[in-house]
């Protein structure tokens, strides 16, 4: 299991993400986990917090679903766009598919198609390499990746090996067909830029970029992976799988964010909520047992979505200070709030009963 530091017994790491803000050397921050656990909200808030302590921050969505635009309530494209309300935070959304205008045109589509069929993931690898090349020229202080669900993230980490296979396949095609491709290009007036040497050069260039970045990814001073999860069995299982894979790829991971936690002191008297709290606590205990050397942050389940810069900034406080309910169970204030909620629920039920009775009478 990858970890930033050995922790003395009884000296548990701080349950916040403050360590990420304090690590000035960080260049790449990946945020990943199972689908539907709140990765985009967490990566958006991390980028907002980092923008407060770093010179320039770029948050990139590599998830085809692209929820960054929803989180910030602003339209983003495949080019970095300044987030409204900030002077140093930029966002972009890329599709993990090869861009025709970037990598080919009609003369090469069939050839690229054969290559991508021969090596699954080579189109994503090429697209990712192009994006990394673009990002490197812009020189951001730190780049936050809002990744797609776990399987896609693990493929992203395998890109250097995938591009290597692509190069081998290109060499194999070159040796097999000799100058046929060049002749065909000239015959149809497509120009020399479409020959296999040009493609080979393009792949070589991408491989160099990805290998250079991959070396940075394996440096814990430069790169870390934040695992986002919820306190349920499948999410715990997926997090364990992710942490093991990250260790295999030698990528540092020492932060876990447990989202959608129901805090006991906030629960209204409800059997369903009590059962849910009990179940959640069981998995939270398991997270602490498995990852006792990780910074584990717990975020509360909210009654509404966190959308827009203001909402993100308001919610970000729980990333830096462990969440505590304003009300303590058994206090006068907590009892008064419960009575108010129960009265409101009773009024709603009585109004519903009146509507049903009137409906029956009119029928």
mmCIF file of C-alpha atoms in Angstrom:
data_model
loop_
_atom_site.group_PDB
_atom_site.id
_atom_site.type_symbol
_atom_site.label_atom_id
_atom_site.label_comp_id
_atom_site.label_asym_id
_atom_site.label_seq_id
_atom_site.Cartn_x
_atom_site.Cartn_y
_atom_site.Cartn_z
ATOM 1 C CA UNK A 1 0.000 0.000 0.000
ATOM 2 C CA UNK A 2 1.484 3.340 -1.038
ATOM 3 C CA UNK A 3 1.905 5.829 1.748
ATOM 4 C CA UNK A 4 3.540 9.204 2.206
ATOM 5 C CA UNK A 5 5.111 8.477 5.566
ATOM 6 C CA UNK A 6 5.351 5.911 8.318
ATOM 7 C CA UNK A 7 3.029 6.871 11.156
ATOM 8 C CA UNK A 8 3.853 6.190 14.816
ATOM 9 C CA UNK A 9 1.324 4.200 16.790
ATOM 10 C CA UNK A 10 -1.272 6.482 18.272
ATOM 11 C CA UNK A 11 -0.200 9.327 15.988
ATOM 12 C CA UNK A 12 -2.946 9.185 13.345
ATOM 13 C CA UNK A 13 -2.654 11.548 10.366
ATOM 14 C CA UNK A 14 -4.857 14.652 10.387
ATOM 15 C CA UNK A 15 -8.362 13.850 9.004
ATOM 16 C CA UNK A 16 -8.229 16.683 6.408
ATOM 17 C CA UNK A 17 -6.657 17.483 3.025
ATOM 18 C CA UNK A 18 -4.468 20.232 4.506
ATOM 19 C CA UNK A 19 -1.388 18.084 3.827
ATOM 20 C CA UNK A 20 -2.012 18.511 0.058
ATOM 21 C CA UNK A 21 -2.041 22.304 0.394
ATOM 22 C CA UNK A 22 1.138 22.239 2.493
ATOM 23 C CA UNK A 23 3.033 20.116 -0.064
ATOM 24 C CA UNK A 24 4.466 22.933 -2.217
ATOM 25 C CA UNK A 25 6.240 20.530 -4.585
ATOM 26 C CA UNK A 26 2.995 18.842 -5.791
ATOM 27 C CA UNK A 27 2.554 19.102 -9.577
ATOM 28 C CA UNK A 28 -0.096 16.434 -10.358
ATOM 29 C CA UNK A 29 -3.115 15.559 -8.174
ATOM 30 C CA UNK A 30 -5.393 12.732 -9.343
ATOM 31 C CA UNK A 31 -8.870 12.363 -7.868
ATOM 32 C CA UNK A 32 -10.530 8.992 -8.508
ATOM 33 C CA UNK A 33 -12.870 6.292 -7.268
ATOM 34 C CA UNK A 34 -16.090 4.459 -8.039
ATOM 35 C CA UNK A 35 -18.771 6.186 -10.136
ATOM 36 C CA UNK A 36 -21.262 8.370 -8.261
ATOM 37 C CA UNK A 37 -19.228 9.008 -5.098
ATOM 38 C CA UNK A 38 -18.638 12.733 -5.703
ATOM 39 C CA UNK A 39 -15.241 12.806 -7.445
ATOM 40 C CA UNK A 40 -16.050 15.924 -9.481
ATOM 41 C CA UNK A 41 -17.195 17.892 -6.410
ATOM 42 C CA UNK A 42 -14.049 16.837 -4.526
ATOM 43 C CA UNK A 43 -11.666 17.630 -7.410
ATOM 44 C CA UNK A 44 -13.399 21.009 -7.945
ATOM 45 C CA UNK A 45 -13.076 21.903 -4.252
ATOM 46 C CA UNK A 46 -9.444 20.714 -4.115
ATOM 47 C CA UNK A 47 -8.644 22.941 -7.106
ATOM 48 C CA UNK A 48 -10.419 25.894 -5.406
ATOM 49 C CA UNK A 49 -8.390 25.319 -2.201
ATOM 50 C CA UNK A 50 -5.130 24.934 -4.134
ATOM 51 C CA UNK A 51 -5.856 28.173 -6.017
ATOM 52 C CA UNK A 52 -5.695 29.886 -2.614
ATOM 53 C CA UNK A 53 -2.105 28.764 -1.975
ATOM 54 C CA UNK A 54 -0.576 28.190 -5.441
ATOM 55 C CA UNK A 55 0.284 30.549 -8.300
ATOM 56 C CA UNK A 56 -1.836 28.847 -10.992
ATOM 57 C CA UNK A 57 -4.083 25.771 -10.955
ATOM 58 C CA UNK A 58 -5.624 23.748 -13.803
ATOM 59 C CA UNK A 59 -8.422 21.238 -13.175
ATOM 60 C CA UNK A 60 -8.977 18.752 -16.016
ATOM 61 C CA UNK A 61 -11.907 16.376 -16.481
ATOM 62 C CA UNK A 62 -10.941 13.150 -18.281
ATOM 63 C CA UNK A 63 -14.405 11.685 -17.615
ATOM 64 C CA UNK A 64 -16.559 11.496 -20.789
ATOM 65 C CA UNK A 65 -19.569 12.480 -18.609
ATOM 66 C CA UNK A 66 -17.943 15.907 -17.977
ATOM 67 C CA UNK A 67 -19.466 17.228 -14.780
ATOM 68 C CA UNK A 68 -16.961 20.046 -14.206
ATOM 69 C CA UNK A 69 -19.200 22.448 -16.130
ATOM 70 C CA UNK A 70 -22.087 21.473 -13.807
ATOM 71 C CA UNK A 71 -19.970 21.833 -10.659
ATOM 72 C CA UNK A 72 -18.793 25.358 -11.524
ATOM 73 C CA UNK A 73 -21.954 26.213 -13.503
ATOM 74 C CA UNK A 74 -19.807 27.404 -16.393
ATOM 75 C CA UNK A 75 -19.196 25.902 -19.846
ATOM 76 C CA UNK A 76 -15.715 24.419 -20.370
ATOM 77 C CA UNK A 77 -14.064 23.067 -23.547
ATOM 78 C CA UNK A 78 -10.906 21.149 -24.492
ATOM 79 C CA UNK A 79 -8.942 24.392 -24.003
ATOM 80 C CA UNK A 80 -8.190 25.834 -20.526
ATOM 81 C CA UNK A 81 -10.788 28.448 -19.511
ATOM 82 C CA UNK A 82 -10.494 30.817 -16.554
ATOM 83 C CA UNK A 83 -13.069 29.933 -13.876
ATOM 84 C CA UNK A 84 -15.344 32.888 -13.119
ATOM 85 C CA UNK A 85 -14.456 34.589 -9.838
ATOM 86 C CA UNK A 86 -10.772 33.512 -10.003
ATOM 87 C CA UNK A 87 -7.588 34.956 -11.499
ATOM 88 C CA UNK A 88 -5.479 31.778 -11.268
ATOM 89 C CA UNK A 89 -7.874 28.795 -11.604
ATOM 90 C CA UNK A 90 -8.503 27.267 -15.035
ATOM 91 C CA UNK A 91 -10.627 24.295 -16.112
ATOM 92 C CA UNK A 92 -10.818 22.108 -19.230
ATOM 93 C CA UNK A 93 -12.709 18.987 -20.321
ATOM 94 C CA UNK A 94 -11.088 16.514 -22.692
ATOM 95 C CA UNK A 95 -12.568 13.484 -24.413
ATOM 96 C CA UNK A 96 -10.393 10.378 -24.047
ATOM 97 C CA UNK A 97 -10.688 9.710 -27.777
ATOM 98 C CA UNK A 98 -8.346 10.651 -30.596
ATOM 99 C CA UNK A 99 -9.180 14.064 -32.102
ATOM 100 C CA UNK A 100 -9.308 13.801 -35.890
ATOM 101 C CA UNK A 101 -8.158 17.385 -36.442
ATOM 102 C CA UNK A 102 -5.202 16.857 -34.098
ATOM 103 C CA UNK A 103 -3.950 13.470 -35.136
ATOM 104 C CA UNK A 104 -5.195 12.608 -38.612
ATOM 105 C CA UNK A 105 -7.295 13.496 -41.581
ATOM 106 C CA UNK A 106 -9.217 11.453 -44.118
ATOM 107 C CA UNK A 107 -6.133 9.801 -45.621
ATOM 108 C CA UNK A 108 -5.079 8.337 -42.299
ATOM 109 C CA UNK A 109 -8.399 7.444 -40.682
ATOM 110 C CA UNK A 110 -8.366 3.844 -41.944
ATOM 111 C CA UNK A 111 -4.781 3.396 -40.857
ATOM 112 C CA UNK A 112 -5.439 4.835 -37.398
ATOM 113 C CA UNK A 113 -8.543 2.696 -37.145
ATOM 114 C CA UNK A 114 -6.504 -0.456 -37.791
ATOM 115 C CA UNK A 115 -3.963 0.643 -35.214
ATOM 116 C CA UNK A 116 -6.576 1.399 -32.527
ATOM 117 C CA UNK A 117 -8.328 -1.921 -33.163
ATOM 118 C CA UNK A 118 -5.008 -3.752 -32.871
ATOM 119 C CA UNK A 119 -4.099 -2.086 -29.570
ATOM 120 C CA UNK A 120 -7.049 -1.282 -27.281
ATOM 121 C CA UNK A 121 -6.545 2.092 -25.615
ATOM 122 C CA UNK A 122 -3.932 3.470 -28.036
ATOM 123 C CA UNK A 123 -6.346 6.205 -29.184
ATOM 124 C CA UNK A 124 -6.863 7.300 -25.550
ATOM 125 C CA UNK A 125 -3.103 7.168 -24.976
ATOM 126 C CA UNK A 126 -2.434 9.379 -28.010
ATOM 127 C CA UNK A 127 -5.138 11.848 -26.987
ATOM 128 C CA UNK A 128 -3.817 11.939 -23.406
ATOM 129 C CA UNK A 129 -0.260 12.504 -24.649
ATOM 130 C CA UNK A 130 -1.424 15.433 -26.809
ATOM 131 C CA UNK A 131 -3.211 16.921 -23.803
ATOM 132 C CA UNK A 132 -0.166 16.487 -21.538
ATOM 133 C CA UNK A 133 2.019 18.141 -24.176
ATOM 134 C CA UNK A 134 -0.388 21.101 -24.201
ATOM 135 C CA UNK A 135 -0.496 21.276 -20.387
ATOM 136 C CA UNK A 136 3.309 21.171 -20.085
ATOM 137 C CA UNK A 137 3.734 24.166 -22.386
ATOM 138 C CA UNK A 138 1.378 26.205 -20.171
ATOM 139 C CA UNK A 139 3.416 25.701 -17.004
ATOM 140 C CA UNK A 140 0.708 25.543 -14.294
ATOM 141 C CA UNK A 141 1.869 25.276 -10.668
ATOM 142 C CA UNK A 142 -0.387 22.257 -10.094
ATOM 143 C CA UNK A 143 -2.774 20.195 -12.241
ATOM 144 C CA UNK A 144 -5.813 18.401 -10.734
ATOM 145 C CA UNK A 145 -7.288 15.473 -12.701
ATOM 146 C CA UNK A 146 -10.992 14.700 -12.237
ATOM 147 C CA UNK A 147 -10.793 11.134 -13.536
ATOM 148 C CA UNK A 148 -13.459 8.768 -14.840
ATOM 149 C CA UNK A 149 -14.488 5.729 -12.733
ATOM 150 C CA UNK A 150 -11.709 3.401 -11.585
ATOM 151 C CA UNK A 151 -11.295 1.163 -14.674
ATOM 152 C CA UNK A 152 -10.614 4.151 -16.920
ATOM 153 C CA UNK A 153 -8.183 5.637 -14.386
ATOM 154 C CA UNK A 154 -6.153 2.445 -14.279
ATOM 155 C CA UNK A 155 -5.971 2.433 -18.096
ATOM 156 C CA UNK A 156 -4.687 6.007 -17.940
ATOM 157 C CA UNK A 157 -1.807 4.795 -15.750
ATOM 158 C CA UNK A 158 -0.984 2.100 -18.306
ATOM 159 C CA UNK A 159 -0.645 4.577 -21.196
ATOM 160 C CA UNK A 160 3.180 4.426 -21.506
ATOM 161 C CA UNK A 161 2.992 0.640 -22.027
ATOM 162 C CA UNK A 162 0.046 1.083 -24.427
ATOM 163 C CA UNK A 163 1.974 3.568 -26.584
ATOM 164 C CA UNK A 164 4.962 1.234 -26.595
ATOM 165 C CA UNK A 165 2.717 -1.454 -28.111
ATOM 166 C CA UNK A 166 1.500 1.130 -30.636
ATOM 167 C CA UNK A 167 5.060 1.843 -31.723
ATOM 168 C CA UNK A 168 5.810 -1.879 -32.066
ATOM 169 C CA UNK A 169 2.688 -2.307 -34.206
ATOM 170 C CA UNK A 170 3.698 0.672 -36.364
ATOM 171 C CA UNK A 171 7.158 -0.825 -36.924
ATOM 172 C CA UNK A 172 5.579 -4.168 -37.764
ATOM 173 C CA UNK A 173 3.273 -2.525 -40.344
ATOM 174 C CA UNK A 174 6.193 -0.547 -41.775
ATOM 175 C CA UNK A 175 8.322 -3.667 -42.164
ATOM 176 C CA UNK A 176 5.438 -5.657 -43.646
ATOM 177 C CA UNK A 177 4.248 -3.102 -46.194
ATOM 178 C CA UNK A 178 7.501 -1.276 -46.931
ATOM 179 C CA UNK A 179 6.861 1.909 -48.883
ATOM 180 C CA UNK A 180 3.305 1.011 -49.954
ATOM 181 C CA UNK A 181 1.756 3.604 -47.666
ATOM 182 C CA UNK A 182 4.088 6.336 -48.931
ATOM 183 C CA UNK A 183 3.312 5.417 -52.545
ATOM 184 C CA UNK A 184 -0.427 5.444 -51.869
ATOM 185 C CA UNK A 185 -0.146 8.849 -50.186
ATOM 186 C CA UNK A 186 1.665 10.318 -53.190
ATOM 187 C CA UNK A 187 -0.652 8.577 -55.666
ATOM 188 C CA UNK A 188 -3.722 10.218 -54.120
ATOM 189 C CA UNK A 189 -1.944 13.562 -53.720
ATOM 190 C CA UNK A 190 -2.122 13.442 -49.942
ATOM 191 C CA UNK A 191 1.424 14.741 -49.423
ATOM 192 C CA UNK A 192 4.412 13.419 -47.506
ATOM 193 C CA UNK A 193 3.044 14.401 -44.104
ATOM 194 C CA UNK A 194 0.789 11.319 -44.178
ATOM 195 C CA UNK A 195 3.496 8.695 -44.571
ATOM 196 C CA UNK A 196 4.195 6.130 -41.907
ATOM 197 C CA UNK A 197 7.431 7.857 -40.896
ATOM 198 C CA UNK A 198 5.399 10.932 -39.923
ATOM 199 C CA UNK A 199 3.000 8.785 -37.903
ATOM 200 C CA UNK A 200 5.899 6.915 -36.331
ATOM 201 C CA UNK A 201 7.478 10.248 -35.384
ATOM 202 C CA UNK A 202 4.189 11.423 -33.903
ATOM 203 C CA UNK A 203 3.880 8.279 -31.774
ATOM 204 C CA UNK A 204 7.559 8.498 -30.736
ATOM 205 C CA UNK A 205 7.044 12.123 -29.637
ATOM 206 C CA UNK A 206 3.972 11.161 -27.619
ATOM 207 C CA UNK A 207 5.761 8.239 -26.041
ATOM 208 C CA UNK A 208 8.584 10.560 -24.946
ATOM 209 C CA UNK A 209 6.082 12.981 -23.373
ATOM 210 C CA UNK A 210 4.193 10.221 -21.576
ATOM 211 C CA UNK A 211 7.393 8.537 -20.317
ATOM 212 C CA UNK A 212 8.674 11.865 -19.017
ATOM 213 C CA UNK A 213 5.352 12.537 -17.260
ATOM 214 C CA UNK A 214 5.197 8.934 -16.037
ATOM 215 C CA UNK A 215 8.510 9.445 -14.234
ATOM 216 C CA UNK A 216 6.942 12.459 -12.525
ATOM 217 C CA UNK A 217 3.831 10.410 -11.664
ATOM 218 C CA UNK A 218 6.054 7.958 -9.739
ATOM 219 C CA UNK A 219 7.667 10.733 -7.700
ATOM 220 C CA UNK A 220 5.694 11.210 -4.418
ATOM 221 C CA UNK A 221 7.031 14.771 -4.135
ATOM 222 C CA UNK A 222 5.342 15.653 -7.437
ATOM 223 C CA UNK A 223 2.285 13.390 -7.641
ATOM 224 C CA UNK A 224 -0.413 12.009 -5.356
ATOM 225 C CA UNK A 225 -3.722 10.227 -5.851
ATOM 226 C CA UNK A 226 -6.773 11.130 -3.748
ATOM 227 C CA UNK A 227 -9.291 8.279 -3.418
ATOM 228 C CA UNK A 228 -12.928 9.352 -3.059
ATOM 229 C CA UNK A 229 -15.468 6.844 -1.713
ATOM 230 C CA UNK A 230 -18.685 6.445 0.263
ATOM 231 C CA UNK A 231 -19.132 4.266 3.394
ATOM 232 C CA UNK A 232 -20.551 1.201 1.604
ATOM 233 C CA UNK A 233 -19.156 -2.254 0.793
ATOM 234 C CA UNK A 234 -18.725 -1.828 -2.978
ATOM 235 C CA UNK A 235 -16.966 1.506 -2.553
ATOM 236 C CA UNK A 236 -14.638 0.063 0.120
ATOM 237 C CA UNK A 237 -13.851 -2.851 -2.206
ATOM 238 C CA UNK A 238 -13.197 -0.504 -5.146
ATOM 239 C CA UNK A 239 -10.974 1.751 -3.017
ATOM 240 C CA UNK A 240 -8.896 -1.235 -1.892
ATOM 241 C CA UNK A 241 -8.521 -2.344 -5.516
ATOM 242 C CA UNK A 242 -7.493 1.193 -6.520
ATOM 243 C CA UNK A 243 -4.955 1.564 -3.692
ATOM 244 C CA UNK A 244 -3.391 -1.821 -4.570
ATOM 245 C CA UNK A 245 -3.147 -0.886 -8.269
ATOM 246 C CA UNK A 246 -1.627 2.500 -7.421
ATOM 247 C CA UNK A 247 1.005 0.752 -5.290
ATOM 248 C CA UNK A 248 1.727 -1.556 -8.245
ATOM 249 C CA UNK A 249 2.238 1.468 -10.508
ATOM 250 C CA UNK A 250 4.400 3.092 -7.759
ATOM 251 C CA UNK A 251 2.015 6.054 -7.494
ATOM 252 C CA UNK A 252 1.739 7.730 -4.087
ATOM 253 C CA UNK A 253 -1.639 7.723 -2.360
ATOM 254 C CA UNK A 254 -2.198 8.860 1.223
ATOM 255 C CA UNK A 255 -5.531 10.714 1.174
ATOM 256 C CA UNK A 256 -9.003 9.168 1.304
ATOM 257 C CA UNK A 257 -12.181 11.256 1.263
ATOM 258 C CA UNK A 258 -15.268 9.460 2.599
ATOM 259 C CA UNK A 259 -18.262 11.309 1.188
ATOM 260 C CA UNK A 260 -22.007 11.262 1.997
ATOM 261 C CA UNK A 261 -21.576 10.442 5.703
ATOM 262 C CA UNK A 262 -24.680 10.743 7.925
ATOM 263 C CA UNK A 263 -23.560 12.052 11.312
ATOM 264 C CA UNK A 264 -25.394 10.519 14.283
ATOM 265 C CA UNK A 265 -26.079 13.776 16.112
ATOM 266 C CA UNK A 266 -27.963 15.147 13.099
ATOM 267 C CA UNK A 267 -30.334 12.250 12.582
ATOM 268 C CA UNK A 268 -34.002 12.759 13.290
ATOM 269 C CA UNK A 269 -35.640 9.858 15.142
ATOM 270 C CA UNK A 270 -35.874 7.436 12.232
ATOM 271 C CA UNK A 271 -35.305 3.671 12.114
ATOM 272 C CA UNK A 272 -34.115 3.928 8.507
ATOM 273 C CA UNK A 273 -31.514 6.605 9.307
ATOM 274 C CA UNK A 274 -30.362 4.765 12.435
ATOM 275 C CA UNK A 275 -29.843 1.582 10.397
ATOM 276 C CA UNK A 276 -27.995 3.585 7.745
ATOM 277 C CA UNK A 277 -25.736 5.243 10.337
ATOM 278 C CA UNK A 278 -24.909 1.842 11.866
ATOM 279 C CA UNK A 279 -24.043 0.393 8.452
ATOM 280 C CA UNK A 280 -21.929 3.428 7.510
ATOM 281 C CA UNK A 281 -20.044 3.341 10.814
ATOM 282 C CA UNK A 282 -19.090 -0.297 10.199
ATOM 283 C CA UNK A 283 -17.413 0.628 6.877
ATOM 284 C CA UNK A 284 -15.872 3.836 8.267
ATOM 285 C CA UNK A 285 -14.222 1.699 10.985
ATOM 286 C CA UNK A 286 -12.925 -0.658 8.280
ATOM 287 C CA UNK A 287 -11.484 2.274 6.301
ATOM 288 C CA UNK A 288 -9.634 3.459 9.432
ATOM 289 C CA UNK A 289 -8.372 -0.056 10.126
ATOM 290 C CA UNK A 290 -7.144 -0.658 6.547
ATOM 291 C CA UNK A 291 -5.687 2.803 5.992
ATOM 292 C CA UNK A 292 -4.437 3.855 9.418
ATOM 293 C CA UNK A 293 -1.525 5.754 7.816
ATOM 294 C CA UNK A 294 -3.778 7.732 5.422
ATOM 295 C CA UNK A 295 -5.329 11.174 5.895
ATOM 296 C CA UNK A 296 -9.023 10.179 6.009
ATOM 297 C CA UNK A 297 -11.522 13.043 5.629
ATOM 298 C CA UNK A 298 -15.257 12.560 6.286
ATOM 299 C CA UNK A 299 -17.768 14.768 4.485
ATOM 300 C CA UNK A 300 -21.440 15.100 5.451
ATOM 301 C CA UNK A 301 -24.356 13.990 3.279
ATOM 302 C CA UNK A 302 -26.159 17.149 2.153
ATOM 303 C CA UNK A 303 -29.786 17.721 1.255
ATOM 304 C CA UNK A 304 -28.796 19.516 -1.964
ATOM 305 C CA UNK A 305 -26.095 19.346 -4.652
ATOM 306 C CA UNK A 306 -22.937 21.444 -4.351
ATOM 307 C CA UNK A 307 -23.090 23.563 -7.520
ATOM 308 C CA UNK A 308 -21.525 26.935 -8.288
ATOM 309 C CA UNK A 309 -18.374 28.634 -7.004
ATOM 310 C CA UNK A 310 -20.019 29.968 -3.818
ATOM 311 C CA UNK A 311 -21.416 26.547 -2.836
ATOM 312 C CA UNK A 312 -18.020 24.922 -3.526
ATOM 313 C CA UNK A 313 -16.246 27.519 -1.393
ATOM 314 C CA UNK A 314 -18.781 27.098 1.441
ATOM 315 C CA UNK A 315 -18.420 23.295 1.420
ATOM 316 C CA UNK A 316 -14.601 23.501 1.201
ATOM 317 C CA UNK A 317 -14.369 24.299 4.951
ATOM 318 C CA UNK A 318 -15.138 20.622 5.694
ATOM 319 C CA UNK A 319 -11.991 19.625 3.732
ATOM 320 C CA UNK A 320 -9.804 21.620 6.130
ATOM 321 C CA UNK A 321 -11.625 21.177 9.448
ATOM 322 C CA UNK A 322 -13.249 17.869 10.505
ATOM 323 C CA UNK A 323 -17.018 18.231 10.243
ATOM 324 C CA UNK A 324 -18.942 18.726 13.480
ATOM 325 C CA UNK A 325 -22.667 19.221 13.732
ATOM 326 C CA UNK A 326 -23.837 22.520 15.223
ATOM 327 C CA UNK A 327 -26.218 20.589 17.444
ATOM 328 C CA UNK A 328 -25.396 18.132 20.195
ATOM 329 C CA UNK A 329 -27.807 15.266 20.806
ATOM 330 C CA UNK A 330 -29.884 15.757 23.957
ATOM 331 C CA UNK A 331 -29.330 19.520 24.186
ATOM 332 C CA UNK A 332 -32.301 21.922 24.368
ATOM 333 C CA UNK A 333 -31.441 23.312 20.898
ATOM 334 C CA UNK A 334 -31.324 19.841 19.317
ATOM 335 C CA UNK A 335 -34.615 18.813 20.940
ATOM 336 C CA UNK A 336 -36.264 22.057 19.816
ATOM 337 C CA UNK A 337 -35.126 21.443 16.235
ATOM 338 C CA UNK A 338 -36.444 17.879 16.305
ATOM 339 C CA UNK A 339 -39.834 19.115 17.617
ATOM 340 C CA UNK A 340 -39.982 21.756 14.832
ATOM 341 C CA UNK A 341 -39.224 19.080 12.191
ATOM 342 C CA UNK A 342 -41.793 16.690 13.650
ATOM 343 C CA UNK A 343 -44.474 19.450 13.758
ATOM 344 C CA UNK A 344 -43.719 20.301 10.121
ATOM 345 C CA UNK A 345 -43.989 16.615 9.126
ATOM 346 C CA UNK A 346 -47.284 16.320 11.052
ATOM 347 C CA UNK A 347 -48.751 19.368 9.265
ATOM 348 C CA UNK A 348 -47.753 17.947 5.873
ATOM 349 C CA UNK A 349 -49.352 14.576 6.742
ATOM 350 C CA UNK A 350 -52.592 16.253 7.931
ATOM 351 C CA UNK A 351 -52.778 18.346 4.722
ATOM 352 C CA UNK A 352 -52.251 15.187 2.644
ATOM 353 C CA UNK A 353 -55.023 13.406 4.622
ATOM 354 C CA UNK A 354 -57.415 16.327 3.948
ATOM 355 C CA UNK A 355 -56.659 16.172 0.198
ATOM 356 C CA UNK A 356 -57.309 12.409 0.089
ATOM 357 C CA UNK A 357 -60.620 12.785 2.025
ATOM 358 C CA UNK A 358 -61.823 15.600 -0.287
ATOM 359 C CA UNK A 359 -60.858 13.504 -3.323
ATOM 360 C CA UNK A 360 -62.944 10.569 -2.049
ATOM 361 C CA UNK A 361 -65.966 12.802 -1.297
ATOM 362 C CA UNK A 362 -65.917 14.382 -4.796
ATOM 363 C CA UNK A 363 -65.647 10.905 -6.378
#
